[in-house]
Amino acid sequence: GKAAFEEAAPSFDVSVFQGAFATEFAVPQRVNVPSSGERVTLVLGEQALDAQLLTRTTPALDASAYLIASFSTPPGVWPAGPVSLVRDGAFVGSGHFDAARAQQDGLAFGRDELVTVRSEHPEQQQGTGGFIGTRNQRTDERRYTVQNRHTSPIRLQVLDAAPVPDNDKVSVESSYQPQPATTRWHDEPGTVAWEQPLAAGATQAFSAKHVISWPKDERLQERR
């Protein structure tokens, strides 16, 4: 009868123990793993997380946009390891989960094909200026255009890099349009981040202009 079946059925109510350095899962029944190398999946539990979705692009490096899920990691110690990424029920690829990086950068769920990114980098202008020609000067300008071809608004994040002087003999004057949310993204000097909503079908332009000057008789050291 039903009672006999329930008594014979194995129990897989998993217990979770959160230690100082690891999260341990205990299964009350034996689990047989075939020696043939066949892959076996055992669900130890599920965790529903509140995630915020944004579309991130770094146009100077890659004229593509990526869907990013940012969330707070659940309690416990979570070791780094591979994860499968599923979007709208479809497998979009594999990633690597690291709790610290996921907390900071989120997880990338593949390209957002309905966001178009264009990048322009006008030629650098060099010459002398400032204190009666005693300083070299260079203008470095970048322009980006992002279009949302979705039928709904998105949360857009555009990342860029700005020059950072490594001594007081070099000066950098930066101007942006529009003003970025921060010029120290994740507390990194020179990492610029614009973040804003972008309506369905809308296009937004971003520009950064950096005027760099240094003593005429010295060479500008640049880090790549």
mmCIF file of C-alpha atoms in Angstrom:
data_model
loop_
_atom_site.group_PDB
_atom_site.id
_atom_site.type_symbol
_atom_site.label_atom_id
_atom_site.label_comp_id
_atom_site.label_asym_id
_atom_site.label_seq_id
_atom_site.Cartn_x
_atom_site.Cartn_y
_atom_site.Cartn_z
ATOM 1 C CA GLY A 1 0.000 0.000 0.000
ATOM 2 C CA LYS A 2 0.917 3.649 0.072
ATOM 3 C CA ALA A 3 2.351 3.462 3.582
ATOM 4 C CA ALA A 4 4.677 0.605 2.612
ATOM 5 C CA PHE A 5 5.901 2.538 -0.445
ATOM 6 C CA GLU A 6 6.605 5.674 1.576
ATOM 7 C CA GLU A 7 8.541 3.590 4.094
ATOM 8 C CA ALA A 8 10.683 2.025 1.366
ATOM 9 C CA ALA A 9 11.266 5.246 -0.533
ATOM 10 C CA PRO A 10 14.633 6.850 0.261
ATOM 11 C CA SER A 11 14.742 10.221 1.960
ATOM 12 C CA PHE A 12 16.865 12.894 0.327
ATOM 13 C CA ASP A 13 16.159 15.722 2.721
ATOM 14 C CA VAL A 14 19.563 17.345 2.649
ATOM 15 C CA SER A 15 20.996 18.923 5.794
ATOM 16 C CA VAL A 16 23.173 22.012 5.442
ATOM 17 C CA PHE A 17 25.968 22.890 7.870
ATOM 18 C CA GLN A 18 27.618 26.287 7.521
ATOM 19 C CA GLY A 19 31.138 26.263 8.863
ATOM 20 C CA ALA A 20 33.749 28.995 8.999
ATOM 21 C CA PHE A 21 35.448 27.914 5.764
ATOM 22 C CA ALA A 22 32.985 25.664 3.939
ATOM 23 C CA THR A 23 29.310 24.867 3.501
ATOM 24 C CA GLU A 24 28.686 21.133 3.972
ATOM 25 C CA PHE A 25 25.713 19.233 2.558
ATOM 26 C CA ALA A 26 24.775 15.923 4.211
ATOM 27 C CA VAL A 27 22.581 13.406 2.356
ATOM 28 C CA PRO A 28 20.925 10.863 4.706
ATOM 29 C CA GLN A 29 20.896 8.042 2.114
ATOM 30 C CA ARG A 30 23.646 6.369 0.138
ATOM 31 C CA VAL A 31 24.133 7.646 -3.400
ATOM 32 C CA ASN A 32 25.463 5.213 -5.990
ATOM 33 C CA VAL A 33 27.846 6.715 -8.537
ATOM 34 C CA PRO A 34 28.502 4.461 -11.572
ATOM 35 C CA SER A 35 32.144 3.650 -12.308
ATOM 36 C CA SER A 36 31.523 4.079 -16.052
ATOM 37 C CA GLY A 37 32.095 7.815 -15.770
ATOM 38 C CA GLU A 38 28.448 8.599 -16.443
ATOM 39 C CA ARG A 39 27.542 12.026 -15.182
ATOM 40 C CA VAL A 40 25.191 12.035 -12.190
ATOM 41 C CA THR A 41 23.376 15.117 -10.953
ATOM 42 C CA LEU A 42 22.142 15.316 -7.380
ATOM 43 C CA VAL A 43 20.176 18.392 -6.402
ATOM 44 C CA LEU A 44 21.256 19.430 -2.924
ATOM 45 C CA GLY A 45 18.988 22.433 -2.689
ATOM 46 C CA GLU A 46 17.672 25.519 -4.382
ATOM 47 C CA GLN A 47 18.179 29.176 -3.521
ATOM 48 C CA ALA A 48 15.992 31.937 -4.959
ATOM 49 C CA LEU A 49 17.953 35.193 -5.241
ATOM 50 C CA ASP A 50 16.736 38.670 -6.040
ATOM 51 C CA ALA A 51 18.767 39.683 -9.087
ATOM 52 C CA GLN A 52 18.982 42.977 -10.930
ATOM 53 C CA LEU A 53 19.519 42.845 -14.675
ATOM 54 C CA LEU A 54 21.587 45.366 -16.570
ATOM 55 C CA THR A 55 23.178 45.566 -19.991
ATOM 56 C CA ARG A 56 26.922 46.271 -19.770
ATOM 57 C CA THR A 57 29.281 47.381 -22.520
ATOM 58 C CA THR A 58 32.936 48.424 -22.640
ATOM 59 C CA PRO A 59 33.043 49.981 -26.119
ATOM 60 C CA ALA A 60 36.785 50.756 -26.203
ATOM 61 C CA LEU A 61 37.521 47.033 -25.835
ATOM 62 C CA ASP A 62 34.495 45.351 -27.414
ATOM 63 C CA ALA A 63 31.612 46.933 -29.349
ATOM 64 C CA SER A 64 29.162 44.415 -27.869
ATOM 65 C CA ALA A 65 26.707 44.474 -24.984
ATOM 66 C CA TYR A 66 26.222 41.737 -22.398
ATOM 67 C CA LEU A 67 23.343 40.912 -20.084
ATOM 68 C CA ILE A 68 24.563 40.951 -16.469
ATOM 69 C CA ALA A 69 22.748 39.622 -13.414
ATOM 70 C CA SER A 70 23.904 41.219 -10.179
ATOM 71 C CA PHE A 71 22.851 39.802 -6.816
ATOM 72 C CA SER A 72 23.885 39.367 -3.213
ATOM 73 C CA THR A 73 25.436 35.998 -2.534
ATOM 74 C CA PRO A 74 23.469 33.825 -0.085
ATOM 75 C CA PRO A 75 24.753 33.109 3.449
ATOM 76 C CA GLY A 76 27.440 30.498 3.804
ATOM 77 C CA VAL A 77 30.762 29.707 2.176
ATOM 78 C CA TRP A 78 30.513 29.037 -1.548
ATOM 79 C CA PRO A 79 33.566 27.608 -3.320
ATOM 80 C CA ALA A 80 34.422 28.740 -6.831
ATOM 81 C CA GLY A 81 33.303 26.395 -9.585
ATOM 82 C CA PRO A 82 31.586 26.034 -12.964
ATOM 83 C CA VAL A 83 27.992 27.146 -13.456
ATOM 84 C CA SER A 84 25.497 26.686 -16.280
ATOM 85 C CA LEU A 85 23.774 29.848 -17.449
ATOM 86 C CA VAL A 86 20.126 29.599 -18.485
ATOM 87 C CA ARG A 87 18.141 32.568 -19.811
ATOM 88 C CA ASP A 88 14.389 32.368 -20.489
ATOM 89 C CA GLY A 89 14.636 28.603 -20.161
ATOM 90 C CA ALA A 90 17.380 28.312 -22.793
ATOM 91 C CA PHE A 91 20.988 27.341 -22.132
ATOM 92 C CA VAL A 92 23.241 30.276 -23.072
ATOM 93 C CA GLY A 93 26.624 28.961 -21.968
ATOM 94 C CA SER A 94 28.839 28.073 -19.066
ATOM 95 C CA GLY A 95 30.506 30.394 -16.617
ATOM 96 C CA HIS A 96 32.703 30.297 -13.549
ATOM 97 C CA PHE A 97 31.182 31.225 -10.234
ATOM 98 C CA ASP A 98 33.343 32.989 -7.697
ATOM 99 C CA ALA A 99 31.397 34.494 -4.809
ATOM 100 C CA ALA A 100 33.621 37.570 -4.411
ATOM 101 C CA ARG A 101 33.672 38.392 -8.146
ATOM 102 C CA ALA A 102 29.977 37.628 -8.576
ATOM 103 C CA GLN A 103 29.196 40.023 -5.743
ATOM 104 C CA GLN A 104 31.222 42.738 -7.475
ATOM 105 C CA ASP A 105 30.778 42.129 -11.203
ATOM 106 C CA GLY A 106 27.698 39.900 -11.428
ATOM 107 C CA LEU A 107 27.306 36.980 -13.843
ATOM 108 C CA ALA A 108 27.327 37.537 -17.605
ATOM 109 C CA PHE A 109 24.455 35.760 -19.378
ATOM 110 C CA GLY A 110 25.686 36.132 -22.943
ATOM 111 C CA ARG A 111 25.386 38.919 -25.486
ATOM 112 C CA ASP A 112 22.431 41.249 -25.610
ATOM 113 C CA GLU A 113 21.932 41.120 -29.376
ATOM 114 C CA LEU A 114 19.245 43.825 -29.345
ATOM 115 C CA VAL A 115 21.615 46.505 -28.065
ATOM 116 C CA THR A 116 23.808 48.110 -30.726
ATOM 117 C CA VAL A 117 27.097 49.731 -29.719
ATOM 118 C CA ARG A 118 29.190 52.027 -31.932
ATOM 119 C CA SER A 119 32.590 53.422 -31.015
ATOM 120 C CA GLU A 120 34.540 56.353 -32.447
ATOM 121 C CA HIS A 121 38.066 57.342 -31.506
ATOM 122 C CA PRO A 122 38.998 60.618 -33.246
ATOM 123 C CA GLU A 123 42.676 61.107 -33.961
ATOM 124 C CA GLN A 124 44.709 62.339 -31.035
ATOM 125 C CA GLN A 125 45.709 65.987 -31.281
ATOM 126 C CA GLN A 126 49.239 66.868 -30.217
ATOM 127 C CA GLY A 127 50.919 70.224 -29.822
ATOM 128 C CA THR A 128 52.296 72.677 -27.317
ATOM 129 C CA GLY A 129 50.302 74.933 -25.062
ATOM 130 C CA GLY A 130 49.895 75.984 -21.496
ATOM 131 C CA PHE A 131 52.578 78.171 -20.021
ATOM 132 C CA ILE A 132 53.927 79.849 -23.209
ATOM 133 C CA GLY A 133 54.872 76.615 -24.885
ATOM 134 C CA THR A 134 56.718 75.141 -21.918
ATOM 135 C CA ARG A 135 54.437 72.103 -21.746
ATOM 136 C CA ASN A 136 53.386 69.428 -24.188
ATOM 137 C CA GLN A 137 49.678 68.872 -24.574
ATOM 138 C CA ARG A 138 47.593 66.098 -26.056
ATOM 139 C CA THR A 139 43.846 65.667 -26.376
ATOM 140 C CA ASP A 140 42.416 62.165 -26.283
ATOM 141 C CA GLU A 141 38.722 61.926 -27.158
ATOM 142 C CA ARG A 142 36.330 59.000 -27.422
ATOM 143 C CA ARG A 143 32.691 58.861 -28.452
ATOM 144 C CA TYR A 144 30.210 56.034 -28.077
ATOM 145 C CA THR A 145 26.625 55.526 -29.230
ATOM 146 C CA VAL A 146 24.304 52.900 -27.766
ATOM 147 C CA GLN A 147 20.879 51.993 -29.174
ATOM 148 C CA ASN A 148 18.250 49.921 -27.380
ATOM 149 C CA ARG A 149 16.325 47.885 -29.963
ATOM 150 C CA HIS A 150 14.292 46.075 -27.297
ATOM 151 C CA THR A 151 10.555 46.736 -26.994
ATOM 152 C CA SER A 152 11.093 47.501 -23.299
ATOM 153 C CA PRO A 153 13.516 49.760 -21.395
ATOM 154 C CA ILE A 154 16.862 48.463 -20.152
ATOM 155 C CA ARG A 155 19.308 49.436 -17.443
ATOM 156 C CA LEU A 156 22.461 50.399 -19.327
ATOM 157 C CA GLN A 157 26.009 50.489 -17.979
ATOM 158 C CA VAL A 158 28.875 51.828 -20.095
ATOM 159 C CA LEU A 159 32.452 51.373 -18.841
ATOM 160 C CA ASP A 160 35.509 53.307 -20.010
ATOM 161 C CA ALA A 161 39.074 54.056 -18.895
ATOM 162 C CA ALA A 162 40.479 57.524 -18.218
ATOM 163 C CA PRO A 163 44.188 58.431 -17.955
ATOM 164 C CA VAL A 164 45.465 58.734 -14.389
ATOM 165 C CA PRO A 165 48.647 60.780 -13.770
ATOM 166 C CA ASP A 166 51.320 58.936 -11.795
ATOM 167 C CA ASN A 167 53.150 62.097 -10.655
ATOM 168 C CA ASP A 168 52.388 65.761 -10.049
ATOM 169 C CA LYS A 169 54.234 66.881 -13.206
ATOM 170 C CA VAL A 170 51.473 65.422 -15.378
ATOM 171 C CA SER A 171 48.022 66.954 -15.377
ATOM 172 C CA VAL A 172 44.813 65.515 -16.802
ATOM 173 C CA GLU A 173 41.634 67.514 -17.332
ATOM 174 C CA SER A 174 38.674 65.306 -18.160
ATOM 175 C CA SER A 175 35.210 66.266 -19.355
ATOM 176 C CA TYR A 176 32.267 63.984 -20.037
ATOM 177 C CA GLN A 177 28.899 64.127 -21.734
ATOM 178 C CA PRO A 178 26.723 63.160 -19.968
ATOM 179 C CA GLN A 179 28.343 63.152 -16.547
ATOM 180 C CA PRO A 180 29.188 59.557 -15.502
ATOM 181 C CA ALA A 181 27.833 57.968 -12.352
ATOM 182 C CA THR A 182 31.418 57.503 -11.121
ATOM 183 C CA THR A 183 35.039 57.862 -12.226
ATOM 184 C CA ARG A 184 36.150 55.306 -9.613
ATOM 185 C CA TRP A 185 34.059 52.250 -10.441
ATOM 186 C CA HIS A 186 34.679 49.622 -7.747
ATOM 187 C CA ASP A 187 37.072 52.151 -6.198
ATOM 188 C CA GLU A 188 39.461 51.890 -9.180
ATOM 189 C CA PRO A 189 40.831 55.349 -10.157
ATOM 190 C CA GLY A 190 40.311 56.063 -13.847
ATOM 191 C CA THR A 191 37.544 53.501 -14.320
ATOM 192 C CA VAL A 192 34.573 55.485 -15.592
ATOM 193 C CA ALA A 193 31.026 54.154 -15.441
ATOM 194 C CA TRP A 194 27.867 55.613 -16.911
ATOM 195 C CA GLU A 195 24.685 53.967 -15.663
ATOM 196 C CA GLN A 196 21.178 54.973 -16.654
ATOM 197 C CA PRO A 197 17.869 53.659 -17.988
ATOM 198 C CA LEU A 198 17.520 53.592 -21.778
ATOM 199 C CA ALA A 199 13.995 53.563 -23.181
ATOM 200 C CA ALA A 200 12.794 51.133 -25.841
ATOM 201 C CA GLY A 201 14.063 52.225 -29.254
ATOM 202 C CA ALA A 202 16.131 55.050 -27.749
ATOM 203 C CA THR A 203 19.711 56.000 -28.607
ATOM 204 C CA GLN A 204 22.178 57.599 -26.203
ATOM 205 C CA ALA A 205 25.554 59.159 -27.006
ATOM 206 C CA PHE A 206 28.469 59.193 -24.550
ATOM 207 C CA SER A 207 31.727 61.101 -24.889
ATOM 208 C CA ALA A 208 34.930 61.496 -22.902
ATOM 209 C CA LYS A 209 37.612 64.123 -23.551
ATOM 210 C CA HIS A 210 40.962 64.110 -21.758
ATOM 211 C CA VAL A 211 43.478 66.947 -22.080
ATOM 212 C CA ILE A 212 46.894 65.699 -20.931
ATOM 213 C CA SER A 213 49.850 68.024 -20.381
ATOM 214 C CA TRP A 214 53.402 67.433 -19.172
ATOM 215 C CA PRO A 215 56.778 69.279 -19.126
ATOM 216 C CA LYS A 216 58.189 69.929 -22.595
ATOM 217 C CA ASP A 217 61.581 68.368 -21.857
ATOM 218 C CA GLU A 218 60.176 65.181 -20.338
ATOM 219 C CA ARG A 219 58.695 62.087 -21.895
ATOM 220 C CA LEU A 220 55.192 60.972 -21.057
ATOM 221 C CA GLN A 221 55.118 57.464 -19.630
ATOM 222 C CA GLU A 222 51.941 55.635 -20.557
ATOM 223 C CA ARG A 223 50.613 52.402 -19.122
ATOM 224 C CA ARG A 224 48.714 50.098 -21.426
#
